[in-house]
XYZ file of C-alpha atoms in Angstrom:
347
model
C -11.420 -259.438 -75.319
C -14.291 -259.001 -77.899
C -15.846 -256.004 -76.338
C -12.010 -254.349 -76.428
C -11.637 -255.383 -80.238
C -15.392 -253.536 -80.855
C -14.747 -250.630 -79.061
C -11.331 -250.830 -80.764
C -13.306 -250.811 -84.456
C -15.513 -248.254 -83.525
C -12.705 -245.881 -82.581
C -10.695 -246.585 -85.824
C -13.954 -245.931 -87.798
C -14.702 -242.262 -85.709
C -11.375 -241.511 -86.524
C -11.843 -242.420 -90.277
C -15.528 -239.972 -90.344
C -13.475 -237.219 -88.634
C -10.620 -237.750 -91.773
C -13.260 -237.887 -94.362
C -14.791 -234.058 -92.949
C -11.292 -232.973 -92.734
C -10.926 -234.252 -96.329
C -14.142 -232.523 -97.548
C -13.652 -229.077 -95.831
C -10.486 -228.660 -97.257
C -10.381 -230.173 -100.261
C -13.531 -230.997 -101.561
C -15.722 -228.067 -101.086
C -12.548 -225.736 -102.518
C -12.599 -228.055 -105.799
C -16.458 -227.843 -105.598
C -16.379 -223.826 -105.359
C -14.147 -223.384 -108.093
C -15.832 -226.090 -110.755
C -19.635 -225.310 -109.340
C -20.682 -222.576 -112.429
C -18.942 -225.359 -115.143
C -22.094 -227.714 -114.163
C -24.256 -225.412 -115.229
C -23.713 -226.037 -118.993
C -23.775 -229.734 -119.643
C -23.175 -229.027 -123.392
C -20.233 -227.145 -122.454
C -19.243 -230.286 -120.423
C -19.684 -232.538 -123.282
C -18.083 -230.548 -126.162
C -15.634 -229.312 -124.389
C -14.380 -231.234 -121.092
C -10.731 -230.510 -121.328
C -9.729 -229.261 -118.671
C -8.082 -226.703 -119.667
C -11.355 -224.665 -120.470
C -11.638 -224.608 -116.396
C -9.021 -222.294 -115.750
C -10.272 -219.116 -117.086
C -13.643 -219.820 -115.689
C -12.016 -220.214 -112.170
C -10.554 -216.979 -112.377
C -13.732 -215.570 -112.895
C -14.903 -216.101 -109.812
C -13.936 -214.244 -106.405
C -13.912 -217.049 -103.160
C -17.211 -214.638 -102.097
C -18.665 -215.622 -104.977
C -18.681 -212.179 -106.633
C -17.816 -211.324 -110.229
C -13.933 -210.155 -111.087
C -14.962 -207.482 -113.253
C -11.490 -206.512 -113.281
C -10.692 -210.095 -114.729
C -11.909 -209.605 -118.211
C -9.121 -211.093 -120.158
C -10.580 -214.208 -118.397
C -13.515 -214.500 -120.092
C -14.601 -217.485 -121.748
C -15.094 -218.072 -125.628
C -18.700 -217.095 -126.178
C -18.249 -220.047 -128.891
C -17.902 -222.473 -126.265
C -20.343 -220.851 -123.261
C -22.388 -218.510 -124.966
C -24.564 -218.170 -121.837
C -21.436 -215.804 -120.707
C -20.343 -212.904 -122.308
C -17.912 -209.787 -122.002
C -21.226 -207.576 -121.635
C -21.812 -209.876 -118.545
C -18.989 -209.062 -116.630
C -20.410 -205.385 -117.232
C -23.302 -206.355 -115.041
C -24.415 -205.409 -111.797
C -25.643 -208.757 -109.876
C -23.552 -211.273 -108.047
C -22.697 -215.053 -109.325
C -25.712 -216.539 -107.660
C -28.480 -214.386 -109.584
C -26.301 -215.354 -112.862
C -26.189 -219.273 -112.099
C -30.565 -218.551 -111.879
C -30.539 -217.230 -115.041
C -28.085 -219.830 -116.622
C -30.498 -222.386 -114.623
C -33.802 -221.628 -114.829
C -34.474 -219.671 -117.930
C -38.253 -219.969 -117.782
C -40.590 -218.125 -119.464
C -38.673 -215.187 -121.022
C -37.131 -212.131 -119.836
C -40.801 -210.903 -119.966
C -42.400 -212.898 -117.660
C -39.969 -213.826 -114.730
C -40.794 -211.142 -112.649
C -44.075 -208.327 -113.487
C -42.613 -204.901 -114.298
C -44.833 -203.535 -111.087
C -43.365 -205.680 -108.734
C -39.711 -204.796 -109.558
C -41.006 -201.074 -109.435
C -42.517 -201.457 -105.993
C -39.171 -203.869 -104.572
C -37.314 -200.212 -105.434
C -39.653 -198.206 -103.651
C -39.774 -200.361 -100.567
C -35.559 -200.148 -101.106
C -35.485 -196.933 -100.926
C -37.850 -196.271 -98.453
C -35.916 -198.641 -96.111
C -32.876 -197.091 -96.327
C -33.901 -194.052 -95.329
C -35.824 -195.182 -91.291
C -32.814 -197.417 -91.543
C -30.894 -194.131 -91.511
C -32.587 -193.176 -88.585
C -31.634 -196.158 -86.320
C -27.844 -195.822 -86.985
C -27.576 -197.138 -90.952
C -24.232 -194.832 -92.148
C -25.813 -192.066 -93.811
C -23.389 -191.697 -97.043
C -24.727 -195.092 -97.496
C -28.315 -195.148 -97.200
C -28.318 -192.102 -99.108
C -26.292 -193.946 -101.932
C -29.019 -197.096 -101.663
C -31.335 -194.293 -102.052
C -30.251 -193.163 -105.149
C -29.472 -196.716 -106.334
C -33.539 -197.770 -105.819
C -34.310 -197.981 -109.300
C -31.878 -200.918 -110.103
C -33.869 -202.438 -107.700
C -32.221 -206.376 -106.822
C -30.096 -206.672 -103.218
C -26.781 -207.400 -104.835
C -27.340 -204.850 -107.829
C -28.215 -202.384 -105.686
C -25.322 -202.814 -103.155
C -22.886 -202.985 -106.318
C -24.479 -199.476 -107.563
C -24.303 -197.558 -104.336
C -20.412 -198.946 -103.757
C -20.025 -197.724 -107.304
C -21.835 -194.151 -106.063
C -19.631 -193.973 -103.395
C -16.304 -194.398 -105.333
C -15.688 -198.508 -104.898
C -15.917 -201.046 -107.235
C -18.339 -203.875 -107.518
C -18.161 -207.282 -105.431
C -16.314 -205.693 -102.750
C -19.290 -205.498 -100.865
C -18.505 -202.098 -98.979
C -22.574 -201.720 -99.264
C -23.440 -205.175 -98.260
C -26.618 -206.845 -99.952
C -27.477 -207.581 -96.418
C -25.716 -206.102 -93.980
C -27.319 -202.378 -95.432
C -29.552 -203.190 -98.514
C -31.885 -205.617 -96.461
C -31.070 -204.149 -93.092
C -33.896 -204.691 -91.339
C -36.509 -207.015 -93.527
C -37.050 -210.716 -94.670
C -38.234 -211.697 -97.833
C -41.139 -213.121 -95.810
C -42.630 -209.359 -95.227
C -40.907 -207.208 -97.878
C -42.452 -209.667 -100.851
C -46.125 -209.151 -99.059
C -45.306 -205.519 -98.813
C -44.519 -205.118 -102.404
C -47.135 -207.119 -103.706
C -49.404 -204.479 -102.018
C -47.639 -201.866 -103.464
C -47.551 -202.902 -107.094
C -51.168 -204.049 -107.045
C -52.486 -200.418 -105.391
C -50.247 -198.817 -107.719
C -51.445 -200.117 -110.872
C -55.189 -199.797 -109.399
C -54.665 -196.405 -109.271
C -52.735 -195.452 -111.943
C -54.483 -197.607 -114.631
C -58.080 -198.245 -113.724
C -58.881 -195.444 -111.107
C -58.733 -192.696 -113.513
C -58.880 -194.670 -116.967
C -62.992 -195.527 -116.819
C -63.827 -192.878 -114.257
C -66.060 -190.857 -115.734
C -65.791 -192.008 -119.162
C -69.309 -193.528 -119.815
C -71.180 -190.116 -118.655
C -69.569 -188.016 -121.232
C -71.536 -190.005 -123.716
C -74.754 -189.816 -122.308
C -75.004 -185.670 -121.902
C -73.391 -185.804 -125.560
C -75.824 -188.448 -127.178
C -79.031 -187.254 -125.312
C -80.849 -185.602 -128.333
C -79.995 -188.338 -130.833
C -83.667 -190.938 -131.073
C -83.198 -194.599 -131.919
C -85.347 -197.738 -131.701
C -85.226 -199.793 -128.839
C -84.559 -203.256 -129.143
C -85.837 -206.750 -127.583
C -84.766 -209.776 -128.371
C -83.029 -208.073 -131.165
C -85.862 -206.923 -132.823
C -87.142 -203.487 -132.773
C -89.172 -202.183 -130.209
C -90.267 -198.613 -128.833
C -88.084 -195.226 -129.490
C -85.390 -194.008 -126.999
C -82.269 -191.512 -126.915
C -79.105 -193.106 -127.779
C -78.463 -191.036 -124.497
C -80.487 -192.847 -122.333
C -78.679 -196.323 -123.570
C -75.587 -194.736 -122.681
C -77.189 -194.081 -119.343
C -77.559 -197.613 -118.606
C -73.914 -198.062 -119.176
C -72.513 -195.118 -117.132
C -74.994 -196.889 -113.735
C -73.288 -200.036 -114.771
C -70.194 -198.206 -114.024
C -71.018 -196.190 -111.594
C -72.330 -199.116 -109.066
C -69.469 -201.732 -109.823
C -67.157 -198.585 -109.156
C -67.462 -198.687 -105.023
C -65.836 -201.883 -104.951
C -62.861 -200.573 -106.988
C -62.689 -197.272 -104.641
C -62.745 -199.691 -101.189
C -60.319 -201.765 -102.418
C -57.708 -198.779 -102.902
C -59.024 -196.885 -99.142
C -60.379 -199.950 -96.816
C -58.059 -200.316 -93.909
C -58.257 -203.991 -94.217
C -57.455 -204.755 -97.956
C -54.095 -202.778 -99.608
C -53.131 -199.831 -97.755
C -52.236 -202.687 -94.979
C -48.208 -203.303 -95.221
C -46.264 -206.456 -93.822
C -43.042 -204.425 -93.217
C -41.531 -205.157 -90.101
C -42.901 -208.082 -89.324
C -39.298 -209.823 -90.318
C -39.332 -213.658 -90.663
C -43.166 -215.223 -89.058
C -44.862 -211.740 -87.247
C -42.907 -211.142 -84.784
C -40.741 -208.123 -85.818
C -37.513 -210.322 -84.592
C -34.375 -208.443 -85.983
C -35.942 -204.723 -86.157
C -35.873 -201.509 -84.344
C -39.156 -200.471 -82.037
C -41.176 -198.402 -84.624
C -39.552 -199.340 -87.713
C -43.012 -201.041 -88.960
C -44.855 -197.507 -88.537
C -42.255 -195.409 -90.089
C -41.444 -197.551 -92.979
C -45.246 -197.903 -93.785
C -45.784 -193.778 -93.367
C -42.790 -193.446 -96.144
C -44.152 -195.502 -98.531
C -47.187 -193.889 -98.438
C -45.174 -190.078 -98.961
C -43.102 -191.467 -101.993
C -46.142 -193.478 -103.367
C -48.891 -190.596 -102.510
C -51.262 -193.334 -101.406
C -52.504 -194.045 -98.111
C -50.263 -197.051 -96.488
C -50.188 -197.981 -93.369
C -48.705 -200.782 -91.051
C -50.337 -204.002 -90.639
C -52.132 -203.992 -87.452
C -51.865 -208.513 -87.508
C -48.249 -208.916 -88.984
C -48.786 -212.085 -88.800
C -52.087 -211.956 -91.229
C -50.690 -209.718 -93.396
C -47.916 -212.504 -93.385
C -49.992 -215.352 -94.036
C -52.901 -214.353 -95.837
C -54.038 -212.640 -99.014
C -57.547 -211.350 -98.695
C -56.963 -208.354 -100.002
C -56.435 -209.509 -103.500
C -59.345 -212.035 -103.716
C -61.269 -208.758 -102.942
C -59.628 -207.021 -105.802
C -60.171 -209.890 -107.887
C -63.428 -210.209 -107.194
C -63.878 -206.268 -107.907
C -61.882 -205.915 -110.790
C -63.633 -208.868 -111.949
C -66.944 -207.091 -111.775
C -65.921 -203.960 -113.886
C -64.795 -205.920 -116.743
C -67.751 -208.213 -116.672
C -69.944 -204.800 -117.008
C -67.280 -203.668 -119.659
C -67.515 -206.360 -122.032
C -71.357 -206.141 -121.931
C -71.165 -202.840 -122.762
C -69.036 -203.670 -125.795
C -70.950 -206.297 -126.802
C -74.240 -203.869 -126.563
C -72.239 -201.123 -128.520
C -71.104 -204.524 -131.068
C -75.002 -204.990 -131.919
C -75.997 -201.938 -131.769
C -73.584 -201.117 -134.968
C -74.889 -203.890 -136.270
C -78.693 -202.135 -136.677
């Protein structure tokens, strides 16, 4: 009789759990979708928690969580949310990059993600989209993500090529996924990038800024006589061209490490693409790794290639303590020399 009045309890509470889900998944989480963005602004909460203010901000947001740019007369007083505004709607990303910037609003607009990086994340975009038109991706488009690279972000992009193509935003006719990120993982295309932007900005503002510089000098300055100094008291004569000499060696041996860090096969030139999630290349087309690497290197004009070890490349940033560690070097040797060039105007 007991065991029949337990088993009896249990039931009545399995079927109670199994109310409470059904409960949840279809009223809860609807209430949850369409009040989640309010949250965000506990001052707006606080001043202003009529409910009323809810409705218009409902409307604002499609079920896939999209913007309704067509829904401006929605828009909320700036008064009472100015984190939202009618220039907003204007904008290209989706609801979830605008709750991150309501959210976290650290650091600036400056400093949330390096110029170079965002540069590169286009490139590698771009450069996707067009192997990815080679192993079926619908040309018209991976042409239109093509042209689309510079505004760089999945959503943004997607929302600019369905805008290329004659759609409007938040429909998702280019999917952020489906065709922007066909393909890749964040766990290899942030690697990738990071390799890009950092070779990039080697080359372009340190390979041929100094190169060079310091010899000029020392041709020009080689008939002009000084006095020597130790201990910073005079000494014996030189040429102000053989001081300059010293400088230009100090260049010229810390530059090798700045060269191999650009052209060694095992620092930078290395890519993660197509590696996917852990290494393993889950999710991609045979040869998608090799092609994506050997288009990067055409738009970018420097030598990339695919990781040999996706799963190194992956896990592990040598190549960038070895830039440090070069780059580190040079402006070590600069600052002496503008500390010698300090005293010496001070003779």
């Amino acid at each position: 009789m007991g065991s029949s009045f337990l088993m009896s309890f249990q039931m009545g509470i399995m079927k109670f759990n199994i109310l409470i889900i059904i409960v949840i998944i279809h009223v809860f989480i609807p209430i949850q979708k369409a009040t989640i963005l309010i949250s965000l602004n506990k001052e707006f909460l606080i001043s202003h928690g009529n409910v009323h203010h809810l409705t218009p901000f409902i409307n604002w947001i499609n079920d896939d969580g999209n913007w309704c740019l067509e829904k401006k007369e929605t828009l909320l007083d700036p008064s009472l949310f100015p984190q939202t505004s009618k220039f907003q709607l204007q904008l290209l990303w989706g609801a979830q990059t605008q709750r991150s910037l309501q959210n976290f609003d650290i650091g600036g607009e400056r400093e949330r993600m390096p110029e170079p990086i965002v540069r590169a994340f286009g490139t590698l975009k771009k450069c996707a989209a067009k192997v990815n038109m080679e192993y079926g991706l619908d040309p018209s488009i991976g042409k239109a993500i093509m042209h689309s690279n510079w505004t760089v972000a999945l959503k943004v992009i997607a929302n600019r090529a369905a805008e290329i193509l004659g759609h409007k935003r938040g429909g998702k006719f280019v999917h952020p996924n489906d065709h922007v990120n066909r393909s890749q993982s964040s766990n290899d295309t942030f690697p990738t990038v990071m390799h890009i932007a950092a070779a990039m900005e080697i080359h372009s503002r340190v390979f041929f800024t100094f190169k060079g510089v310091p010899l000029a000098y020392s041709v020009e300055f080689k008939d002009i006589c000084k006095i020597g100094r130790t201990h910073t008291q005079d000494a014996t004569p030189l040429t102000l061209g053989q001081e300059f000499s010293d400088y230009t060696t100090q260049v010229k041996y810390g530059w090798p490490s700045i060269f191999s860090v650009l052209t060694n096969c095992f620092f930078f030139e290395q890519l993660a693409q197509g590696g996917t999630a852990v290494g393993t290349g889950l999710n991609t087309k045979k040869g998608f790794d090799v092609k994506i690497a050997a288009a990067v290197a055409e738009d970018t004009g420097l030598p990339f290639v695919t990781a040999g070890n996706k799963f190194e490349a992956l896990a592990a940033h040598d190549a960038f303590v070895e830039a440090s560690g070069a780059l580190n070097t040079i402006a070590a040797s600069l600052m002496k020399i503008a500390n010698d060039i300090r005293l010496l105007g001070s003779h």
